[in-house]
Amino acid sequence: MEQIEGAVEEIRFRNDENGYTVLELDCGGEPVIAAGNMPSIAEGDSVVLDGEFVLHPKFGRQFRVDGASVVQPKTEYGMIRFLSSGLINGCGEKTAARIVEKFGLDTIDVMEKTPKKLASVKGISPEKAMKIAEQVVALKSQREAVMFLAGYGITVNFGMKLFAIYGAATVDTVKRNPYVLVEDVDGVGFATADKIAQKLGLDPHSSVRMRAGLVHTLRSACEREGNTYLPRGKLLEDTAKLLGADGGDRDTIESALEGLRTERKVVCPIDGAVMLESYYRTENSVAAQLVKRIDGAGELAADVSASIDRFEASHGIELHPRQREAVEKAVRNGVSVITGGPGTGKTTIINCILFVLDALSQSALLLAPTGRAAKRITEGCGRDAFTVHRALLSLEYGDKFKESAVIVDEFSMVDIFLFRMLLGALNDTEKLIIVGDADQLPSVGAGNVLRDLISSGLVPVTRLEYIYRQSGESRIALNAHAINEGRMPDLKSRDGDFFFFPMPSAEKTADMTVELATGRITKFCGIEPARIQVVAALKNGVAGVHNLNARLQRALNGGAAARIELGGMVFAVGDRVMHTVNNYELDYTRGDDRGKGVFNGDIGTVAYISATGDIEVLYEDGRRVLYVGETRRQLILSYAVTVHKSQGCEFDAIVMPVVGGSPSIMTRNLLYTAITRAKKLAVLVGDVYNIRRMVENNYVQERFSALPEFIENNVKGMRMLFGDAAGKVEV
């Protein structure tokens, strides 16, 4: 092991995710090229590097770094370079030179111990002196923290996030109890905290480890599986498995659980259920708001039936009795649900509701969870529709919607947290009309809201079952309903809007999927590749999303010059991408308009990649968003997406590879959801045996949701306060 010391002249390369850096070091002679994990080291820094000289086959002699530390500059020139490096606001080269001329190599000590002395330097006020000193001290603490955390596999960007939370106490906090990260910081898993704890030699039987295991198990079950709680027995069992032989003692885990209950980190509001406090507050609030809204709903005196008659006459149609029922319930009740599959007339019903509301001089706000779904409503109803997120963000704090009714389509995608925000934005008299397909996959986020509302018995529900689009017009609708009912779709048809290409293997399935999406459909059906979406059940494997994205990218955008590799994924200008989380703080521009908010499922195109790796995305609604640093990880390629990610979207054409997979994934419900994403053309590719397996597999993963119980409890509470008349709704 060798050691070298010098000043950093130039950063030639840096991976912001793992801190891998290539730099040029001035050691007093010939410049030295050093490469290795050196997070937060900047140009102008004085550093000590541990490692050895090696001969790189391509880049020649360089120093391979095994350890790095930043030290106080050894020369006045180095001190000036450090202060004027750009890391410290308000300290340019001239200011740095005057400071160093006054204090020499004692500059850093002065800033740490007696920062007010800086004000004795010409041009530096007492306020500026404190700001410069505070930045220098914070930078030193930040670097120490980031480099300490990097030794335990925590990325630079995430280390910066931790420092933003704990500040100068970051290292001490992690050393004292690394498991606190699991409770305090989203994104830190138990495995990371446990790895740090093991390296620090902490007791594997400690109560803090048990607590962290419980919180991680519960949070993962909610965030990854869509639950809002776990049964106590399952929580204890799953936590014991996570902790393993070194900590899986049930009595100790139960004791840790009681400690979390005492501190209100978890709540047990119903028999046998354990909830994170935030999930408890959210679901209970939703239940209370629903009961209050339904109980307070007044009757509408107007003759709704006559308005429906006029709608039929003006549009030259005759509504099915069930459709008329849906309109009546929607207009007359504070909350109502309309559910049905493709081709059952949901858009017609929405148009009729709007017609009736217009006749009553009442206004309506049209919403959907995604931009594509909102666009579809706009096209189908001739009125502007907005995403739920955009509508909520348009309100000033404390304001409510001003319309008479809010209609939300594709409601199966709405999770419990979004629903709470939506309910909170409704005025006291506003009707909430919920439209969706309860047979589709549930929301990606936590909860099972649509199904819970339907099963609650509290909300008026209309189920649409009759298909209005006949077989000659849409085989997509007919086959979707057949699948939903457990019958095989028609795979033999060679005309219409639904096709099946049998393939003998996963490899051939992937080949045909790419062929169809990159040229064949365009040639024979005239649908451009940009309007064709590959939806797959699996992420991995030859016919999974990751492999298909790479192949489709090469076929459709392989010649792009501007490219960047990020997290094992290559992005290029012209690539189709999807945003994967709700980010309410991300800035966008749209012409002269500026705003915040980009949301899970938004689809766009990479418009620009800067020399520093920043990515600009142009979204379908005209928003331009610049992704810098950690936010870039919120993007994925979207030439192919999972069926879950396609929810709420509608595409001119979908191509779905159907190959073997886990029975918990390859379900009837998933196949049905995929097919219903297609507007003009649906194509299945694969083995008929696997399609049959999916149709016959009616497995639906149970979601633990407390909303029905909370609704029941709130109804009982209302009746206790106001008598039996309260909480009664005609369903």
XYZ file of C-alpha atoms in Angstrom:
731
model
C 0.000 0.000 0.000
C 1.385 3.384 -1.050
C 0.337 6.887 -0.041
C 0.498 10.062 -2.102
C -0.471 13.639 -1.298
C -1.218 16.589 -3.496
C -3.693 19.145 -4.816
C -6.505 18.220 -7.195
C -5.897 20.035 -10.467
C -8.781 18.602 -12.536
C -11.730 16.226 -12.164
C -11.730 14.285 -15.436
C -14.661 11.953 -14.689
C -17.143 11.334 -11.898
C -20.029 8.937 -11.391
C -22.402 10.818 -9.111
C -24.097 7.612 -8.013
C -21.148 5.718 -6.563
C -18.485 8.420 -6.285
C -16.063 6.784 -8.719
C -13.726 9.567 -9.801
C -10.793 10.034 -12.158
C -8.704 13.087 -11.313
C -5.372 14.766 -11.999
C -3.240 15.327 -8.914
C -0.372 17.819 -8.542
C 2.183 16.162 -6.274
C 4.983 18.622 -7.000
C 6.343 16.868 -10.070
C 4.722 15.145 -12.987
C 0.906 15.146 -12.735
C -0.559 11.876 -11.370
C -3.784 10.355 -12.651
C -5.720 8.766 -9.782
C -8.884 6.679 -10.060
C -11.169 5.194 -7.449
C -14.041 5.891 -5.042
C -13.488 9.531 -4.033
C -16.896 11.112 -3.329
C -17.211 14.864 -2.753
C -13.565 15.597 -3.605
C -13.376 18.789 -5.665
C -10.865 20.673 -7.756
C -8.499 22.643 -5.523
C -8.733 20.165 -2.639
C -5.624 18.915 -0.878
C -5.948 15.159 -0.510
C -4.135 12.116 0.838
C -4.689 8.976 -1.238
C -3.963 5.383 -0.233
C -3.520 2.744 -2.921
C -0.988 1.606 -5.488
C 0.314 2.496 -8.910
C -0.948 0.223 -11.700
C -0.574 0.080 -15.460
C -3.983 0.484 -17.089
C -4.157 -1.324 -20.491
C -5.804 1.706 -22.136
C -4.912 4.772 -20.054
C -1.411 3.860 -18.927
C 0.144 4.462 -15.496
C -2.296 5.635 -12.814
C -2.810 5.461 -9.069
C -5.591 3.054 -8.032
C -7.229 4.539 -4.943
C -8.340 2.358 -2.020
C -8.834 5.213 0.448
C -9.040 8.995 0.288
C -9.216 11.888 2.719
C -9.318 15.655 2.337
C -6.705 17.527 4.338
C -6.095 21.185 4.995
C -4.172 22.792 2.142
C -0.425 22.834 2.797
C 0.300 25.973 0.753
C -1.248 29.411 0.561
C -1.848 28.841 -3.160
C -3.740 25.649 -2.354
C -5.773 27.476 0.287
C -6.744 30.160 -2.231
C -7.729 27.515 -4.786
C -9.896 25.711 -2.241
C -11.729 28.865 -1.110
C -12.300 30.064 -4.694
C -13.263 26.659 -6.126
C -16.937 27.629 -6.454
C -18.066 25.487 -3.529
C -18.353 28.543 -1.274
C -20.807 31.248 -2.334
C -19.518 34.809 -2.061
C -15.858 33.814 -2.085
C -14.226 34.428 -5.444
C -10.509 34.391 -6.192
C -9.866 38.020 -5.107
C -11.751 37.589 -1.822
C -9.971 34.285 -1.166
C -6.576 35.899 -1.827
C -7.267 38.731 0.663
C -8.404 36.217 3.321
C -5.300 34.048 2.886
C -3.020 37.125 2.794
C -4.396 38.031 6.229
C -4.555 34.598 7.919
C -2.252 32.362 5.859
C -2.461 28.641 6.592
C -4.459 29.375 9.752
C -7.445 30.394 7.601
C -9.524 27.258 8.216
C -8.879 27.373 11.983
C -9.972 31.010 12.086
C -13.205 30.157 10.258
C -13.969 27.266 12.617
C -13.067 28.967 15.921
C -13.242 32.758 15.479
C -15.188 33.441 12.270
C -15.900 37.070 13.209
C -12.228 37.863 12.500
C -12.958 37.491 8.774
C -14.738 40.851 8.945
C -11.321 42.485 9.399
C -10.561 41.654 5.750
C -11.300 44.484 3.326
C -14.628 44.064 1.537
C -16.043 41.467 3.982
C -18.915 42.572 6.220
C -19.712 40.787 9.498
C -22.707 39.112 7.810
C -20.642 37.926 4.852
C -17.901 36.722 7.185
C -20.343 34.461 9.040
C -21.844 33.115 5.795
C -18.423 32.200 4.372
C -17.295 30.577 7.626
C -20.548 28.625 7.998
C -20.195 27.260 4.466
C -16.612 26.144 5.031
C -17.502 24.355 8.281
C -20.594 22.736 6.734
C -18.602 21.622 3.686
C -16.030 19.968 5.902
C -18.740 18.113 7.869
C -20.542 17.156 4.684
C -17.430 15.654 3.132
C -16.595 13.692 6.235
C -20.135 12.324 6.332
C -20.321 11.418 2.634
C -16.946 9.708 2.642
C -17.807 7.817 5.837
C -21.113 6.607 4.372
C -19.488 5.704 1.043
C -17.409 3.164 2.937
C -20.675 1.362 3.737
C -22.029 1.318 0.210
C -24.217 4.439 0.463
C -24.112 6.469 -2.757
C -22.901 10.048 -2.831
C -26.320 11.457 -3.679
C -27.979 9.506 -0.905
C -25.220 10.506 1.497
C -26.005 14.133 0.672
C -29.670 13.419 1.415
C -28.772 12.018 4.834
C -26.579 15.016 5.555
C -29.485 17.326 4.703
C -31.497 15.554 7.437
C -28.909 15.134 10.182
C -26.363 17.827 9.311
C -23.089 17.804 11.243
C -24.451 15.007 13.452
C -24.707 12.587 10.508
C -21.654 10.465 11.318
C -22.373 10.357 15.067
C -26.028 9.470 14.428
C -25.179 6.604 12.095
C -22.420 5.285 14.356
C -24.697 5.390 17.400
C -27.691 3.689 15.771
C -27.675 3.077 12.011
C -31.151 1.526 12.266
C -32.636 4.950 12.893
C -32.222 5.486 9.151
C -34.948 2.892 8.486
C -37.470 4.867 10.559
C -36.395 8.380 9.562
C -35.360 8.208 5.919
C -37.425 7.002 2.959
C -35.311 4.863 0.683
C -33.029 3.362 3.333
C -33.776 -0.326 3.584
C -33.103 -2.664 6.455
C -30.318 -4.437 4.555
C -28.306 -1.208 4.228
C -28.722 -0.266 7.880
C -27.955 -3.830 8.981
C -24.770 -3.905 6.901
C -23.550 -0.722 8.576
C -24.478 -2.084 12.014
C -22.564 -5.309 11.429
C -19.453 -3.396 10.370
C -19.759 -1.262 13.498
C -20.069 -4.391 15.639
C -23.542 -3.667 17.047
C -25.443 -6.415 18.907
C -27.679 -8.363 16.458
C -30.108 -9.061 19.333
C -30.555 -5.381 20.208
C -34.014 -3.870 20.466
C -33.122 -1.169 17.924
C -32.529 -3.891 15.343
C -35.909 -5.470 16.134
C -37.654 -2.095 15.788
C -35.973 -1.431 12.467
C -36.965 -4.871 11.204
C -40.600 -4.301 12.157
C -40.750 -0.850 10.547
C -39.043 -2.075 7.375
C -41.349 -5.100 7.056
C -44.467 -2.996 7.555
C -43.328 -0.194 5.268
C -42.316 -2.625 2.507
C -45.678 -4.379 2.699
C -47.387 -1.020 2.190
C -45.111 0.575 -0.392
C -44.341 -2.508 -2.487
C -47.494 -4.602 -2.119
C -50.167 -1.919 -1.738
C -51.288 -2.828 1.784
C -52.305 -0.261 4.359
C -51.693 -2.627 7.287
C -50.432 -6.099 8.124
C -52.073 -8.634 10.406
C -50.100 -8.805 13.646
C -49.195 -12.474 13.201
C -47.945 -11.973 9.638
C -45.932 -8.914 10.662
C -44.198 -10.849 13.444
C -43.576 -13.861 11.210
C -42.192 -11.827 8.287
C -40.007 -9.753 10.614
C -38.569 -12.899 12.210
C -37.643 -14.172 8.733
C -36.001 -10.853 7.895
C -33.940 -10.821 11.087
C -32.860 -14.442 10.695
C -31.230 -16.629 13.309
C -29.343 -13.665 14.758
C -32.419 -11.795 15.789
C -35.575 -13.684 15.051
C -36.652 -14.216 18.657
C -40.427 -13.715 18.699
C -40.702 -12.544 22.309
C -38.076 -9.863 21.730
C -39.773 -8.782 18.490
C -43.149 -8.527 20.257
C -41.558 -6.387 22.948
C -40.100 -4.096 20.268
C -43.549 -3.857 18.670
C -45.068 -2.715 21.955
C -42.390 -0.053 22.159
C -43.338 1.219 18.696
C -47.011 1.283 19.763
C -46.205 3.269 22.885
C -44.370 5.862 20.790
C -47.232 5.930 18.218
C -44.839 4.885 15.467
C -47.418 2.167 14.737
C -51.143 1.963 15.504
C -53.435 -1.039 16.106
C -56.905 0.429 15.435
C -58.742 -2.794 14.591
C -58.381 -6.328 15.911
C -55.172 -7.974 14.784
C -54.024 -5.108 12.507
C -50.810 -3.094 12.737
C -50.537 0.155 10.771
C -47.924 2.822 10.306
C -49.291 5.985 11.858
C -49.452 7.884 8.540
C -51.527 5.118 6.913
C -53.886 5.014 9.892
C -54.471 8.772 9.770
C -55.062 8.667 6.030
C -57.526 5.772 5.858
C -59.459 6.921 8.917
C -59.675 10.449 7.517
C -60.985 9.124 4.183
C -63.658 7.079 5.952
C -64.772 10.043 8.078
C -64.969 12.386 5.097
C -66.915 9.848 3.045
C -69.496 9.197 5.756
C -69.950 12.897 6.415
C -70.326 13.653 2.711
C -72.819 10.870 2.082
C -74.831 11.530 5.226
C -75.069 15.224 4.354
C -76.116 14.693 0.742
C -79.415 16.345 -0.032
C -82.062 15.161 -2.463
C -82.355 16.843 -5.831
C -85.844 17.974 -6.590
C -85.363 18.398 -10.315
C -86.779 15.928 -12.808
C -83.569 14.221 -13.845
C -85.405 11.672 -15.957
C -86.751 14.394 -18.269
C -83.222 15.736 -18.806
C -82.041 12.225 -19.685
C -84.879 11.971 -22.220
C -83.735 15.209 -23.844
C -80.143 13.896 -23.967
C -81.334 10.745 -25.759
C -83.327 12.770 -28.268
C -80.498 15.205 -29.000
C -77.924 12.409 -29.474
C -80.184 9.954 -31.260
C -79.574 7.138 -28.789
C -81.497 5.158 -26.198
C -79.759 4.510 -22.894
C -79.915 1.099 -21.266
C -81.923 1.143 -17.993
C -78.690 0.523 -16.086
C -77.117 3.576 -17.759
C -80.081 5.743 -16.792
C -79.739 4.419 -13.261
C -76.063 5.434 -13.215
C -76.907 9.007 -14.279
C -79.711 9.302 -11.718
C -77.494 8.084 -8.854
C -74.616 10.323 -9.912
C -76.738 13.477 -10.000
C -78.767 12.770 -6.863
C -76.060 11.561 -4.446
C -73.087 13.146 -2.752
C -70.867 10.210 -3.769
C -71.550 7.531 -6.379
C -69.632 4.826 -8.242
C -70.029 3.697 -11.859
C -68.030 0.593 -12.745
C -67.775 -1.443 -15.928
C -65.376 -2.832 -18.498
C -64.559 -1.611 -22.023
C -67.484 -1.017 -24.349
C -70.069 -0.717 -21.559
C -70.796 2.945 -22.238
C -68.978 4.766 -19.439
C -68.086 7.728 -21.692
C -71.711 7.989 -22.869
C -72.827 8.091 -19.232
C -70.327 10.845 -18.411
C -71.621 12.871 -21.359
C -75.178 12.384 -20.166
C -74.263 13.452 -16.618
C -72.663 16.604 -18.022
C -75.814 17.282 -20.087
C -78.053 16.915 -17.022
C -75.813 19.112 -14.877
C -75.841 21.773 -17.595
C -79.627 21.645 -17.604
C -79.554 22.215 -13.843
C -77.094 25.118 -14.257
C -74.470 23.131 -12.385
C -70.785 22.949 -13.295
C -68.502 19.915 -13.432
C -64.763 19.258 -13.174
C -63.414 16.308 -15.182
C -60.392 14.511 -13.715
C -58.271 11.413 -14.282
C -55.148 10.000 -12.612
C -52.903 10.271 -15.700
C -52.376 12.712 -18.530
C -53.309 10.143 -21.169
C -56.562 9.300 -19.383
C -57.388 12.995 -19.040
C -56.732 13.495 -22.748
C -59.061 10.608 -23.569
C -61.902 12.161 -21.536
C -61.302 15.493 -23.234
C -61.621 13.842 -26.633
C -64.663 11.779 -25.618
C -66.587 14.580 -23.924
C -65.469 17.689 -25.786
C -64.511 19.381 -22.517
C -61.169 19.955 -20.868
C -60.142 17.300 -18.397
C -57.179 17.494 -16.036
C -55.081 15.128 -13.995
C -56.040 14.880 -10.345
C -52.579 16.080 -9.348
C -52.694 19.136 -11.602
C -56.128 20.113 -10.305
C -54.978 19.803 -6.693
C -51.798 21.778 -7.335
C -53.827 24.576 -8.940
C -55.522 25.287 -5.588
C -54.109 27.768 -3.124
C -53.599 26.439 0.403
C -56.975 25.943 2.072
C -58.984 26.521 -1.127
C -61.617 24.097 -2.446
C -62.910 23.228 -5.884
C -65.745 25.527 -6.924
C -67.657 23.206 -9.255
C -70.952 21.508 -8.430
C -69.582 18.055 -9.259
C -66.225 16.352 -9.725
C -66.078 13.357 -12.080
C -63.006 11.110 -11.781
C -62.389 8.503 -14.500
C -59.991 5.517 -14.304
C -60.500 5.535 -10.554
C -58.977 2.077 -10.047
C -55.593 3.848 -10.197
C -56.353 6.190 -7.286
C -54.574 5.169 -4.081
C -55.602 6.020 -0.540
C -53.284 9.041 -0.204
C -54.437 10.668 -3.444
C -58.049 9.991 -2.502
C -57.581 11.735 0.823
C -56.202 14.818 -0.928
C -59.082 14.763 -3.422
C -61.735 14.543 -0.704
C -60.060 17.376 1.151
C -60.368 19.600 -1.930
C -64.141 19.124 -2.358
C -66.508 21.821 -1.155
C -69.326 20.857 1.201
C -72.010 20.523 -1.480
C -69.881 19.127 -4.304
C -70.853 15.748 -5.777
C -68.118 13.156 -6.284
C -68.787 10.853 -9.241
C -66.370 7.941 -9.471
C -65.947 6.035 -12.746
C -63.698 3.038 -13.192
C -63.232 -0.641 -13.893
C -63.071 -2.629 -10.665
C -61.788 -5.681 -12.546
C -58.526 -3.958 -13.530
C -55.370 -4.144 -11.471
C -55.531 -2.094 -8.279
C -53.576 1.129 -7.810
C -49.803 1.005 -7.715
C -49.929 2.951 -4.472
C -51.386 1.690 -1.204
C -55.020 0.836 -0.730
C -57.823 -0.831 -2.631
C -60.037 2.203 -2.793
C -62.414 1.454 -5.679
C -63.159 -2.092 -4.563
C -63.447 -1.015 -0.927
C -66.004 1.654 -1.844
C -68.027 -0.830 -3.884
C -67.994 -3.466 -1.140
C -68.694 -1.011 1.692
C -72.440 -0.857 1.071
C -72.285 2.841 1.849
C -71.834 4.278 -1.621
C -74.456 3.974 -4.394
C -72.969 1.736 -7.099
C -74.005 1.065 -10.696
C -72.470 -1.969 -12.397
C -72.374 -1.862 -16.207
C -72.313 -5.257 -17.883
C -73.893 -4.868 -21.317
C -71.362 -4.365 -24.174
C -72.504 -1.718 -26.637
C -69.674 -2.121 -29.118
C -70.604 -5.135 -31.243
C -68.166 -7.816 -32.360
C -67.817 -6.364 -35.852
C -66.667 -3.088 -34.345
C -64.419 -4.138 -31.482
C -63.016 -7.570 -30.793
C -60.874 -5.914 -28.115
C -63.947 -5.325 -25.939
C -65.434 -8.777 -26.607
C -62.195 -10.602 -25.871
C -61.523 -8.506 -22.765
C -64.907 -9.429 -21.338
C -64.402 -13.065 -22.258
C -61.101 -13.100 -20.354
C -62.688 -11.351 -17.394
C -65.354 -14.048 -17.277
C -62.765 -16.841 -17.429
C -63.269 -17.707 -21.110
C -60.565 -17.938 -23.753
C -60.435 -15.005 -26.181
C -60.879 -15.592 -29.893
C -57.295 -16.157 -31.059
C -58.114 -17.328 -34.590
C -59.493 -14.134 -36.104
C -57.393 -12.626 -38.897
C -59.291 -9.357 -39.202
C -60.557 -6.644 -36.909
C -58.589 -5.136 -34.018
C -57.382 -8.203 -32.097
C -54.652 -10.632 -33.228
C -52.600 -13.491 -31.851
C -49.175 -14.605 -33.097
C -48.249 -18.060 -31.766
C -44.544 -18.455 -30.988
C -42.734 -21.600 -29.814
C -40.316 -19.988 -27.335
C -39.622 -16.886 -25.296
C -36.798 -15.948 -27.675
C -39.096 -16.109 -30.709
C -41.777 -14.234 -28.754
C -39.339 -11.409 -28.061
C -38.212 -11.339 -31.713
C -41.783 -11.072 -32.993
C -42.693 -8.440 -30.380
C -39.844 -6.231 -31.585
C -40.708 -6.843 -35.234
C -44.335 -5.899 -34.702
C -43.565 -2.765 -32.691
C -40.851 -1.441 -35.003
C -42.334 -1.850 -38.438
C -44.850 -4.589 -39.099
C -47.844 -2.911 -37.439
C -46.949 0.380 -39.085
C -46.716 -1.274 -42.514
C -50.016 -3.138 -42.345
C -52.124 -0.946 -40.025
C -50.646 2.517 -40.502
C -50.038 3.064 -36.767
C -46.715 4.815 -36.178
C -44.203 3.243 -33.739
C -44.582 6.195 -31.373
C -48.238 5.207 -30.872
C -47.498 1.519 -30.303
C -46.857 0.401 -26.745
C -45.285 -2.891 -25.702
C -46.744 -4.039 -22.372
C -45.200 -7.023 -20.621
C -46.008 -8.983 -17.512
C -42.376 -9.465 -16.507
C -39.466 -7.098 -15.917
C -36.717 -9.652 -16.433
C -36.078 -12.420 -18.928
C -35.718 -12.424 -22.690
C -39.334 -11.232 -23.118
C -39.230 -8.926 -20.114
C -39.343 -5.141 -20.062
C -35.605 -4.573 -19.538
C -34.471 -6.664 -22.513
C -37.269 -5.469 -24.779
C -36.496 -1.827 -23.979
C -32.863 -2.307 -24.944
C -33.814 -3.999 -28.216
C -36.545 -1.505 -29.099
C -34.219 1.386 -28.300
C -31.583 0.028 -30.682
C -34.172 -0.513 -33.412
C -35.985 2.817 -33.074
C -33.309 5.184 -31.782
C -29.979 3.445 -32.175
C -28.378 6.272 -34.112
C -28.795 8.945 -31.453
C -25.511 10.733 -30.753
C -26.177 12.215 -27.298
C -26.272 9.366 -24.782
C -25.758 8.790 -21.070
C -25.618 5.652 -18.923
C -27.472 5.873 -15.660
C -28.201 3.063 -13.239
C -27.492 0.386 -15.814
C -29.820 2.057 -18.338
C -28.738 4.045 -21.394
C -30.703 7.187 -22.280
C -30.397 8.954 -25.616
C -31.959 11.988 -27.248
C -35.212 10.872 -28.864
C -35.861 8.038 -26.375
C -39.372 7.426 -25.081
C -39.284 7.677 -21.268
C -41.655 7.477 -18.313
C -41.545 9.298 -14.985
C -41.989 6.756 -12.169
C -42.818 8.612 -8.931
C -44.990 11.526 -7.873
C -42.653 14.509 -7.556
C -44.564 17.597 -6.503
C -41.458 19.819 -6.401
C -39.966 19.165 -9.848
C -40.051 22.318 -11.977
C -41.456 22.432 -15.494
C -41.947 25.006 -18.225
C -44.626 25.008 -20.931
C -44.133 27.991 -23.199
C -44.304 30.982 -20.874
C -46.027 28.918 -18.184
C -44.001 27.697 -15.206
C -45.080 25.248 -12.553
C -44.198 22.283 -10.385
C -45.166 18.643 -10.440
C -44.368 15.571 -12.549
C -46.181 12.349 -11.757
C -45.962 8.599 -11.908
C -46.865 7.367 -15.395
C -46.185 10.613 -17.284
C -44.690 9.733 -20.700
C -42.400 11.926 -22.741
C -39.367 12.079 -25.020
C -35.756 12.919 -24.195
C -35.200 16.291 -25.884
C -31.668 17.107 -24.735
C -28.726 15.662 -22.785
C -26.129 18.152 -21.551
C -22.375 17.639 -21.373
C -22.738 17.197 -17.605
C -25.421 14.517 -17.970
C -28.543 16.577 -17.268
C -31.600 15.237 -19.113
C -34.396 17.387 -20.510
C -37.699 15.634 -21.224
C -40.548 16.965 -23.348
C -43.825 15.484 -22.104
C -46.882 14.816 -24.234
C -48.754 17.773 -22.763
C -45.970 20.206 -23.668
C -44.167 20.381 -20.309
C -40.383 20.560 -20.414
C -38.601 19.157 -17.362
C -34.877 19.214 -16.588
C -33.593 16.229 -14.602
C -30.408 16.863 -12.626
C -28.552 14.565 -10.241
C -30.733 12.221 -8.212
C -33.967 13.178 -10.026
C -32.672 11.410 -13.154
C -33.280 8.117 -11.352
C -37.012 8.840 -11.578
C -36.906 8.129 -15.322
C -37.121 4.784 -17.119
C -37.215 3.833 -20.776
C -40.807 3.240 -21.859
C -40.670 1.570 -25.263
C -41.823 -1.385 -23.175
C -43.488 -1.046 -19.780
C -45.036 -3.431 -17.292
C -48.797 -3.804 -17.357
C -48.886 -2.136 -13.930
C -47.118 0.931 -15.319
C -49.566 1.104 -18.233
C -52.594 1.584 -15.966
C -54.610 4.671 -16.692
C -53.089 4.952 -20.154
C -54.666 4.167 -23.504
C -52.601 3.544 -26.633
C -53.534 3.228 -30.270
C -51.927 -0.221 -30.288
C -50.494 -2.555 -27.674
C -48.284 -5.599 -28.170
C -48.080 -8.040 -25.274
C -45.571 -10.902 -25.106
C -47.096 -13.799 -23.157
C -44.520 -16.193 -21.735
C -44.261 -18.387 -18.675
C -43.979 -16.752 -15.284
C -45.004 -16.939 -11.645
C -48.726 -17.717 -11.112
C -48.910 -14.725 -8.775
C -48.029 -12.478 -11.739
C -49.478 -14.265 -14.779
C -53.121 -13.756 -13.867
C -56.451 -13.217 -15.604
C -56.642 -9.787 -14.052
C -53.299 -8.737 -15.543
C -54.156 -10.004 -19.041
C -57.499 -8.212 -18.922
C -55.846 -4.957 -17.854
C -53.271 -5.173 -20.659
C -55.851 -5.706 -23.399
C -58.049 -2.860 -22.189
C -55.146 -0.420 -22.718
C -55.604 -0.779 -26.505
C -57.771 1.689 -28.400
C -57.398 0.523 -32.021
C -55.339 -2.680 -31.976
C -54.356 -5.359 -29.452
C -51.800 -8.048 -30.336
C -50.814 -11.010 -28.172
C -47.593 -12.878 -28.945
C -46.538 -16.176 -27.421
C -47.759 -19.643 -26.528
C -51.494 -20.345 -26.353
C -50.796 -22.555 -23.338
C -49.568 -19.537 -21.349
C -52.585 -17.485 -22.403
C -54.863 -20.301 -21.232
C -52.992 -20.458 -17.912
C -53.567 -16.739 -17.375
C -57.261 -16.917 -18.265
C -57.787 -19.813 -15.854
C -55.736 -18.195 -13.091
C -58.105 -15.950 -11.159
C -55.574 -15.317 -8.410
C -55.839 -11.831 -6.936
C -53.231 -10.954 -4.356
C -54.980 -9.985 -1.161
C -54.476 -6.416 -0.091
C -54.873 -5.634 3.554
C -56.966 -2.474 3.764
C -58.739 -1.124 6.822
C -60.975 1.320 4.927
C -64.158 -0.847 5.103
C -63.771 -1.216 8.883
C -63.110 2.489 9.317
C -66.204 3.314 7.245
C -68.316 0.984 9.393
C -66.920 2.501 12.597
C -67.624 6.025 11.384
C -71.187 5.114 10.429
C -71.714 3.655 13.928
C -70.306 6.832 15.434
C -72.665 9.002 13.395
C -75.636 6.918 14.482
C -74.638 7.169 18.116
C -74.493 10.948 17.825
C -77.519 11.583 15.636
C -79.666 8.478 15.819
C -80.491 5.728 13.341
C -81.357 8.196 10.619
C -77.710 9.095 10.242
C -75.456 7.110 7.971
C -78.298 5.538 6.001
C -77.936 5.647 2.267
C -80.083 4.132 -0.457
C -77.810 1.769 -2.371
